[in-house]
PDB file of C-alpha atoms in Angstrom:
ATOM      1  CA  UNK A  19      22.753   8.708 -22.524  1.00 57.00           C
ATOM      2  CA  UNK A  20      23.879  12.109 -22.423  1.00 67.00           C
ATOM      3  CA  UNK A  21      21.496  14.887 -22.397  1.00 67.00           C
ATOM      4  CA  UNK A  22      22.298  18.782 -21.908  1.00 73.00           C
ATOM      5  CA  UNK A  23      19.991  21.747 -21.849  1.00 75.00           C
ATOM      6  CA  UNK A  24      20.007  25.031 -21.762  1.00 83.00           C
ATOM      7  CA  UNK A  25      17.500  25.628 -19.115  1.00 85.00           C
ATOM      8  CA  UNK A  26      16.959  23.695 -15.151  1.00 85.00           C
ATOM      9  CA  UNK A  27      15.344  20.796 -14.907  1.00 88.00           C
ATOM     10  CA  UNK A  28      13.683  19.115 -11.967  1.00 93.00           C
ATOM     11  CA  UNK A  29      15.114  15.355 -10.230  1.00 96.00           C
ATOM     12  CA  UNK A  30      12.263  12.554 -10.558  1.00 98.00           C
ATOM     13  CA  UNK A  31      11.645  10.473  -7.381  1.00 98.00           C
ATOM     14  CA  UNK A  32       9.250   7.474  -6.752  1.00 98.00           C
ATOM     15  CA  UNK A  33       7.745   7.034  -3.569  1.00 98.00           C
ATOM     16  CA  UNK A  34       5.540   3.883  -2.277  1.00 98.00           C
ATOM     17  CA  UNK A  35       2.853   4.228   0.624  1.00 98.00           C
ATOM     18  CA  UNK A  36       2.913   0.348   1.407  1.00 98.00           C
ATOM     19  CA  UNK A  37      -0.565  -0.730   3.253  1.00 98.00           C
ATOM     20  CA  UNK A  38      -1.031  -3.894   4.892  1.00 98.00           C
ATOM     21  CA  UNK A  39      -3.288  -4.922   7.818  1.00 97.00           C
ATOM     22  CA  UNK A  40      -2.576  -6.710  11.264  1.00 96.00           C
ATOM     23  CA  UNK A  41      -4.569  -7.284  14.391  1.00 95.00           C
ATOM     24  CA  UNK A  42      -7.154  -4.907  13.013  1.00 96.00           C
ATOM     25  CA  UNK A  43      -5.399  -2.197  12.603  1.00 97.00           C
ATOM     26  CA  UNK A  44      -4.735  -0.355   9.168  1.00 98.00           C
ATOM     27  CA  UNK A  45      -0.436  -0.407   8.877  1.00 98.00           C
ATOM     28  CA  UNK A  46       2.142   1.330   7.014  1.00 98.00           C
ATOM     29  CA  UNK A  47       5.758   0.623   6.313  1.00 98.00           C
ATOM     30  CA  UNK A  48       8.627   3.346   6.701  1.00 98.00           C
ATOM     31  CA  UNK A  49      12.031   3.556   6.461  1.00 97.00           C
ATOM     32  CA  UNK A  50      14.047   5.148   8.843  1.00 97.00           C
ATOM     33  CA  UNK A  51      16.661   7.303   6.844  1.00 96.00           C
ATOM     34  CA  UNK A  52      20.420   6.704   6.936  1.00 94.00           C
ATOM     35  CA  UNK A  53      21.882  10.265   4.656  1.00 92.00           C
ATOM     36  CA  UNK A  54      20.788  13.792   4.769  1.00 95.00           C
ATOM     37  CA  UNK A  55      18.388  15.468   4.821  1.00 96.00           C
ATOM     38  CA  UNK A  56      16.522  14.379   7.615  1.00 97.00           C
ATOM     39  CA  UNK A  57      19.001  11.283   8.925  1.00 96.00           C
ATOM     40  CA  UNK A  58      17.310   9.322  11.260  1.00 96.00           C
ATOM     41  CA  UNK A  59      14.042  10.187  10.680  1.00 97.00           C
ATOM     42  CA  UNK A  60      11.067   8.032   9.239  1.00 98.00           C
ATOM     43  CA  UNK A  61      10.220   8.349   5.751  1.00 98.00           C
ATOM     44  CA  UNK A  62       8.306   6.485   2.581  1.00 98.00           C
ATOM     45  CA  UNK A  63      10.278   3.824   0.777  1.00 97.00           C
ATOM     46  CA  UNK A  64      11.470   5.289  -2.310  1.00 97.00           C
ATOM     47  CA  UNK A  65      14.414   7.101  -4.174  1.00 97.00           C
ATOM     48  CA  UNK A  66      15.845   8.947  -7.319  1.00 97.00           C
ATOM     49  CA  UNK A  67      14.346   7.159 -10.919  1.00 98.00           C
ATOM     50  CA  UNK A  68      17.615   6.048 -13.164  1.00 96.00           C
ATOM     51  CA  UNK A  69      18.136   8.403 -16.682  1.00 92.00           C
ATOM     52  CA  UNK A  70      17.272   5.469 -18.315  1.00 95.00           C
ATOM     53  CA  UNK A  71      14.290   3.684 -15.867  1.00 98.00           C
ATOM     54  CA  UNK A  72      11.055   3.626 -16.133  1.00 98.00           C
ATOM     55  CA  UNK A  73       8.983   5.248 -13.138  1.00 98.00           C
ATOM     56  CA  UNK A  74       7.212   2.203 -12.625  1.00 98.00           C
ATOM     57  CA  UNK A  75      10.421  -0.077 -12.422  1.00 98.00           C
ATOM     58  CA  UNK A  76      12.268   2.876 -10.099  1.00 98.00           C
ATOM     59  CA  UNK A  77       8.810   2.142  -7.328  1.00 98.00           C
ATOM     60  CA  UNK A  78       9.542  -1.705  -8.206  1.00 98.00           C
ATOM     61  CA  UNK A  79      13.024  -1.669  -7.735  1.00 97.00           C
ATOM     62  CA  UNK A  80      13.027   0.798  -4.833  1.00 96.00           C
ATOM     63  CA  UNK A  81      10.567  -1.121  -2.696  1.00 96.00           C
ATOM     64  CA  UNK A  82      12.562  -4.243  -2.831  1.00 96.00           C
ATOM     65  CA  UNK A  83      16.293  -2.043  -2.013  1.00 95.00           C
ATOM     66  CA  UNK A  84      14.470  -0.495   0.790  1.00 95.00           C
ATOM     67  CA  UNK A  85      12.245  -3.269   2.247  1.00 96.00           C
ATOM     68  CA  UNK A  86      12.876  -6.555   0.663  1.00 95.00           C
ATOM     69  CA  UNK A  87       9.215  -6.785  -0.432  1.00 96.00           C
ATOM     70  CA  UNK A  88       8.490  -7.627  -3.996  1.00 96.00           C
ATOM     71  CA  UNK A  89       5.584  -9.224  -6.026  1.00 95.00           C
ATOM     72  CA  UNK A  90       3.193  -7.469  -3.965  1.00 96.00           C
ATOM     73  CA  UNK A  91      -0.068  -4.746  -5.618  1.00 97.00           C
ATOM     74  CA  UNK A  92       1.280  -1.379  -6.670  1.00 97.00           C
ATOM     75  CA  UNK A  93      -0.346   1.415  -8.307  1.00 98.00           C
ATOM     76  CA  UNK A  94       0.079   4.789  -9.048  1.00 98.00           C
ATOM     77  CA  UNK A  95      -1.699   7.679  -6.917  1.00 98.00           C
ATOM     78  CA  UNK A  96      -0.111  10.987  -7.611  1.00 98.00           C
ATOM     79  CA  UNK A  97       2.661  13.739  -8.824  1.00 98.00           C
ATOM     80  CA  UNK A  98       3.457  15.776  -5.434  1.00 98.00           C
ATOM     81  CA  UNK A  99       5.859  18.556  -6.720  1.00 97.00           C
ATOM     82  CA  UNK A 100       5.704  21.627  -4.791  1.00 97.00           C
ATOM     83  CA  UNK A 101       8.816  23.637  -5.414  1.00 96.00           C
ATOM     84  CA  UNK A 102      10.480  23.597  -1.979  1.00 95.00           C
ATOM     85  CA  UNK A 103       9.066  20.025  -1.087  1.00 97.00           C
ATOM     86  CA  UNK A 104      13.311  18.959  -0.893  1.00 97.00           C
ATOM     87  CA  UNK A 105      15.746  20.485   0.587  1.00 96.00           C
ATOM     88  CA  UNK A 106      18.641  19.307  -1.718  1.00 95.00           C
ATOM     89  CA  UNK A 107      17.189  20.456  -5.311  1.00 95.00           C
ATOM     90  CA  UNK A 108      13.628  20.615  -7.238  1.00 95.00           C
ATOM     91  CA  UNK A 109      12.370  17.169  -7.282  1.00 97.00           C
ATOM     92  CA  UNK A 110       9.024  15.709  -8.679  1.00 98.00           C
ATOM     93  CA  UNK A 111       7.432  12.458  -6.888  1.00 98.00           C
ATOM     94  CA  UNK A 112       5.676   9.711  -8.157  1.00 98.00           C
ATOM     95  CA  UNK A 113       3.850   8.489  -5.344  1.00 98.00           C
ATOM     96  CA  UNK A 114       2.244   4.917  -5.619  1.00 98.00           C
ATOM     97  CA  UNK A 115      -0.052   3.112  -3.111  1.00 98.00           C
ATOM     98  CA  UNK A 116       0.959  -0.953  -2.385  1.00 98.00           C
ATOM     99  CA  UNK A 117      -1.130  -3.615  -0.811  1.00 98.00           C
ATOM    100  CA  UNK A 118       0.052  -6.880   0.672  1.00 97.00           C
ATOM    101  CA  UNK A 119      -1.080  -9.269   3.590  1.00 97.00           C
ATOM    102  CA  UNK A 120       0.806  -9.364   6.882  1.00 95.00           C
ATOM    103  CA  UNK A 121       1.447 -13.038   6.671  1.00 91.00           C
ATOM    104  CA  UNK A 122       4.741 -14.121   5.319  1.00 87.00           C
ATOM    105  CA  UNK A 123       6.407 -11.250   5.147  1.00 91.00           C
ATOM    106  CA  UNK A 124      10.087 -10.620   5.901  1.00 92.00           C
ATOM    107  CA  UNK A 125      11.532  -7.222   5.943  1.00 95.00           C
ATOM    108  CA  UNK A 126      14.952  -6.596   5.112  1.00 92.00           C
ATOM    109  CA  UNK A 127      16.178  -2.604   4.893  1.00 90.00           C
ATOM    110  CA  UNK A 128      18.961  -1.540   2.450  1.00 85.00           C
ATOM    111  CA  UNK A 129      21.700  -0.165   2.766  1.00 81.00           C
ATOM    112  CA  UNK A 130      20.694   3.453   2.658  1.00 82.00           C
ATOM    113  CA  UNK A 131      17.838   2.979   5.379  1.00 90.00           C
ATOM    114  CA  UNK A 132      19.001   2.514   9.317  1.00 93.00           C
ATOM    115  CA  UNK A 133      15.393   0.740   9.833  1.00 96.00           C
ATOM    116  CA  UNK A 134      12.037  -0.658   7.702  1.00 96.00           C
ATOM    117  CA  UNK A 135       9.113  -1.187  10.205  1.00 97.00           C
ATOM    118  CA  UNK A 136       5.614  -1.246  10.173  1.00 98.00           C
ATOM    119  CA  UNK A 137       3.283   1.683  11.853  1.00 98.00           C
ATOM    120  CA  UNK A 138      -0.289   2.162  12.783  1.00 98.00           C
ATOM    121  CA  UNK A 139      -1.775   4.628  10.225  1.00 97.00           C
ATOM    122  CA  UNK A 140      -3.311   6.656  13.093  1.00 97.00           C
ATOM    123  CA  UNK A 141       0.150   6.920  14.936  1.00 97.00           C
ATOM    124  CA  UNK A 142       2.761   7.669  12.545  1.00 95.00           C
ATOM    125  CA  UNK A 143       6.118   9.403  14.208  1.00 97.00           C
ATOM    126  CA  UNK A 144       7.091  12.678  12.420  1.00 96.00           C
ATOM    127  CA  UNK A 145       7.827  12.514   8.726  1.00 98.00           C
ATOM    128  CA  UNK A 146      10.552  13.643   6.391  1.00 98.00           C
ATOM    129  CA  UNK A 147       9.859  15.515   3.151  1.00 98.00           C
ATOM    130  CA  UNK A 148       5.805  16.215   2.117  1.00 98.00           C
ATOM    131  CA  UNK A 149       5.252  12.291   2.971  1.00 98.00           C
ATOM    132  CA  UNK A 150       2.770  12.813   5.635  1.00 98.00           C
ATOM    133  CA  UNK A 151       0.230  14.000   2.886  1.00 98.00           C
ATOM    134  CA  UNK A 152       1.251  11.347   0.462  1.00 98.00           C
ATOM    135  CA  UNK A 153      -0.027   8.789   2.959  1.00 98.00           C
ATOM    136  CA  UNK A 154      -3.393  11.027   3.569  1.00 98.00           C
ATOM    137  CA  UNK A 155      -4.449  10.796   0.002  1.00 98.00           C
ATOM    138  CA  UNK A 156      -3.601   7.528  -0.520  1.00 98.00           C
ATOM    139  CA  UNK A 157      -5.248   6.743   2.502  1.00 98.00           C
ATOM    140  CA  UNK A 158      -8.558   8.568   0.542  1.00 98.00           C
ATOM    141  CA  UNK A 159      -7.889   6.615  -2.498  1.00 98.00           C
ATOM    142  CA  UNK A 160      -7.464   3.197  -1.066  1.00 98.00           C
ATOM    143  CA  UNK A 161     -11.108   4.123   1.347  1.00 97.00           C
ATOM    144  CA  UNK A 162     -12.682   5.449  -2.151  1.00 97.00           C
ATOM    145  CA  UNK A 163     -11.549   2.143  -3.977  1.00 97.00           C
ATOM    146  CA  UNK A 164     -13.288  -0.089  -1.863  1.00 95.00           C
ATOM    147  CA  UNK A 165     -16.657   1.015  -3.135  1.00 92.00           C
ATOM    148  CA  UNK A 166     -16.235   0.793  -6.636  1.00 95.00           C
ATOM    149  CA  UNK A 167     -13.115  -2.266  -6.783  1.00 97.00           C
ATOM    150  CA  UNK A 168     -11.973  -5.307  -5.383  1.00 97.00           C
ATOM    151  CA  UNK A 169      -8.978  -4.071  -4.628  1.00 97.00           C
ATOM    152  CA  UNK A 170      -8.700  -4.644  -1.073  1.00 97.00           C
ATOM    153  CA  UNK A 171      -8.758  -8.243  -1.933  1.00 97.00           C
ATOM    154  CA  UNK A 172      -4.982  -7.580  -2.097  1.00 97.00           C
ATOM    155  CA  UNK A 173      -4.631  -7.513   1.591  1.00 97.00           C
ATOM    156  CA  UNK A 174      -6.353 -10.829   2.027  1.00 97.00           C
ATOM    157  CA  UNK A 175      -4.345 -14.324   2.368  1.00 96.00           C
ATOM    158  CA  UNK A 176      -4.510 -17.203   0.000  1.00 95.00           C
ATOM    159  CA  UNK A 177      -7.781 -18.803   2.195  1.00 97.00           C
ATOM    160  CA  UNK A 178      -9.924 -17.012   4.630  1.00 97.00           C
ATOM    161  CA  UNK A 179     -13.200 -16.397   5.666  1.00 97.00           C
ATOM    162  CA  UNK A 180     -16.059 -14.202   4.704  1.00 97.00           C
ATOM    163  CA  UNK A 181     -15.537 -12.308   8.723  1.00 96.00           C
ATOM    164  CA  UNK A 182     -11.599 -11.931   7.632  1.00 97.00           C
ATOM    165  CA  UNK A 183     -12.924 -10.488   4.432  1.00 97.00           C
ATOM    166  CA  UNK A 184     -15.892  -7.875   6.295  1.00 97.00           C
ATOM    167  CA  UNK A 185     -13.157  -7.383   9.086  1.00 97.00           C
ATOM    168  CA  UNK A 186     -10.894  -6.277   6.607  1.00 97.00           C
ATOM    169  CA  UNK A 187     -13.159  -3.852   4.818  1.00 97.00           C
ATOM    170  CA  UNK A 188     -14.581  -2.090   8.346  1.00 98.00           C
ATOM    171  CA  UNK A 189     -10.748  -1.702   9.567  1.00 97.00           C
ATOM    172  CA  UNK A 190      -9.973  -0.151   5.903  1.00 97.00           C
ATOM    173  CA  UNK A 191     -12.348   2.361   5.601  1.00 95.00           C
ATOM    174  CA  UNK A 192     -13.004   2.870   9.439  1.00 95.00           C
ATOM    175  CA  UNK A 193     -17.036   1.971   9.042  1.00 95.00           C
ATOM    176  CA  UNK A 194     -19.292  -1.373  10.663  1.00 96.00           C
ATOM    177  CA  UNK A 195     -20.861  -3.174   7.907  1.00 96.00           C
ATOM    178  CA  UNK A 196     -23.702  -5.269   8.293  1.00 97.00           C
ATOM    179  CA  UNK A 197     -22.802  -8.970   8.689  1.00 96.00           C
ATOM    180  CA  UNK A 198     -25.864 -10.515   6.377  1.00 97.00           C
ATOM    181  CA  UNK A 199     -25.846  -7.453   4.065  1.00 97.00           C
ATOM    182  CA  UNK A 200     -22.332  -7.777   3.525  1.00 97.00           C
ATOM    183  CA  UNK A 201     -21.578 -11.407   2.817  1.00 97.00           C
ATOM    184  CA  UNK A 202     -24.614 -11.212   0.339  1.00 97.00           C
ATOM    185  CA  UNK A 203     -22.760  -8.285  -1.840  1.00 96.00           C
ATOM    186  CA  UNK A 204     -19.441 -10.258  -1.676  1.00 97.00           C
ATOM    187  CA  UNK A 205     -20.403 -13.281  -2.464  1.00 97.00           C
ATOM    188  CA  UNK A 206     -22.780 -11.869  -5.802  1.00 96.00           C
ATOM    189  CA  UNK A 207     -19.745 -10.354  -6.879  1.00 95.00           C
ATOM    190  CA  UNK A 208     -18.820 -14.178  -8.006  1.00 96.00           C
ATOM    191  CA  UNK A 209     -15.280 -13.442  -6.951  1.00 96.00           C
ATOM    192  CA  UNK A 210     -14.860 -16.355  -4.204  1.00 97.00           C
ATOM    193  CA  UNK A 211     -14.508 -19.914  -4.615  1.00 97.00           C
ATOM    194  CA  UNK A 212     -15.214 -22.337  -1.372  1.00 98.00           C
ATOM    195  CA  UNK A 213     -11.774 -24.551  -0.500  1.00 97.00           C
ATOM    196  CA  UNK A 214     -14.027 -27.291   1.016  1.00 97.00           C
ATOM    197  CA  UNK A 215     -11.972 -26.750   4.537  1.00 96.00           C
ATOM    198  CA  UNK A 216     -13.445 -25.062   7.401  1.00 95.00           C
ATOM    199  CA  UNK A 217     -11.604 -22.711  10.283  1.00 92.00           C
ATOM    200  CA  UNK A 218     -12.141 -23.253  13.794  1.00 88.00           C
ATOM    201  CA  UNK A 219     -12.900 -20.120  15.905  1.00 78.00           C
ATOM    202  CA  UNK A 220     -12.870 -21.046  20.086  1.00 72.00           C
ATOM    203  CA  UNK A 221     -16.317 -21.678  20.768  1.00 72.00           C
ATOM    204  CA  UNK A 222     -17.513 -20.663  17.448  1.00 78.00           C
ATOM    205  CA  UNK A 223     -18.949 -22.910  14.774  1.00 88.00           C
ATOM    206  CA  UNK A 224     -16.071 -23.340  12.257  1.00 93.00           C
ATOM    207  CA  UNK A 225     -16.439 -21.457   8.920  1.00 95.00           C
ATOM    208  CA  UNK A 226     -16.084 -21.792   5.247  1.00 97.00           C
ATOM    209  CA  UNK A 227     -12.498 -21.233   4.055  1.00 98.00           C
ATOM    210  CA  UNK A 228     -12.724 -19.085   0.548  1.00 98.00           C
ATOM    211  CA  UNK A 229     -10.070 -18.278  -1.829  1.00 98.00           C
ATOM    212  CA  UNK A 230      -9.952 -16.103  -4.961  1.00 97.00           C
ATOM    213  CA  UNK A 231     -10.977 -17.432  -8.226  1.00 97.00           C
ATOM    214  CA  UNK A 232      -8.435 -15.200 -10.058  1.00 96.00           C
ATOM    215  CA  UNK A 233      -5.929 -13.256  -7.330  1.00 94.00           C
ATOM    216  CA  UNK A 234      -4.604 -11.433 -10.015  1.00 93.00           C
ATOM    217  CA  UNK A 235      -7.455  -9.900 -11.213  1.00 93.00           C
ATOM    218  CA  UNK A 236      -9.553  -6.362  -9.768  1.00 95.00           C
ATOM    219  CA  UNK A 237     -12.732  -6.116 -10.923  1.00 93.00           C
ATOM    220  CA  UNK A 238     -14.786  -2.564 -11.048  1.00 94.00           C
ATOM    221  CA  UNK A 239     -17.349  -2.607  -9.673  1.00 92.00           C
ATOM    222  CA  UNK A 240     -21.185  -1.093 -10.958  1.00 74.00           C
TER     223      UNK A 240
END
């Protein structure tokens, strides 16, 4: 399509904060940049959105360019567009928040990125662009979320147990939870199905391997 106008008008960019979790620490995945500005430097996963792509399938298609993920939890967080935010032109972000387990994964960065590796939320190098506060508030959002969704479900693999699950939740939002009051909210939440196998922990006794009922699904919740 061709399209002229008779006044400026602002570039469109989508920009994915990628979450995952690993030896109980909250991670995030970053590209380092190949072009100017800021070659060589770490940055979000992301890039221009086509004249004629969605926003949605510009974070989809993006992410997999940049990272070789794909099929993973995405969601949209917010519209960062301060004026001077680039250095090339005005541009408007979409910025959208991803979850995904740690196991299985293979990164593979494109050919715009020198790098794609993972980093410890509380030790990120420096930044390009505005995306150190796009990973603070969707940092807030994902914390918020846990309280009222099941969306950190998303970082969970296909079977594991109800520790993996509490373990996951404390590292998330950075508070202890009580073991017997927290296995008796997630299991009323009817979310969890028993496998009938059992994980063995050292000297532990071995516990009850769960799996989602519907992995698809994230439920509100009252």
């Amino acid at each position: 399509m061709t399209y002229t106008y008779t006044y400026p008008h602002p570039a469109v960019t989508a920009d994915i904060v990628v979450f995952s979790v690993e030896d109980d620490r909250l991670k995030i995945l970053l590209i380092r940049r190949k072009e100017d500005p800021f070659q060589g430097q770490w940055a979000l996963p992301g890039g221009f959105v086509g004249i004629d792509e969605s926003i949605d399938d510009c974070a989809l298609r993006e992410l997999e360019e940049e990272t070789g993920l794909s099929g993973i939890y995405l969601e949209q967080l917010y519209t960062f567009g301060t004026p001077d935010r680039d250095p090339r032109e005005r541009v408007i972000s979409v910025a959208y928040f991803a979850l995904t387990p740690m196991t299985g994964l293979t990164l593979k960065h494109g050919s715009d990125a020198m790098d794609a590796q993972w980093h410890d939320i509380d030790a990120q190098p420096e930044l390009a662009f505005d995306h150190g506060a796009i990973i603070r508030l969707a940092r807030e959002r994902l914390t918020a979320k846990l309280d009222y969704s099941t969306v950190g479900l998303k970082f969970m693999p296909a079977e594991f147990t109800l520790s993996d699950v509490q373990s996951l939740y404390e590292t998330v939002s950075g508070q202890a939870r009580d073991k017997r009051n927290f296995r008796k909210w997630i299991l009323s939440l009817d979310i969890l199905e028993e496998t009938g196998r059992k994980k063995s922990d050292g000297a532990h006794r071995p516990a009850m391997l769960y799996t989602l009922k519907t992995p698809a699904e994230i439920r509100m919740i009252k």
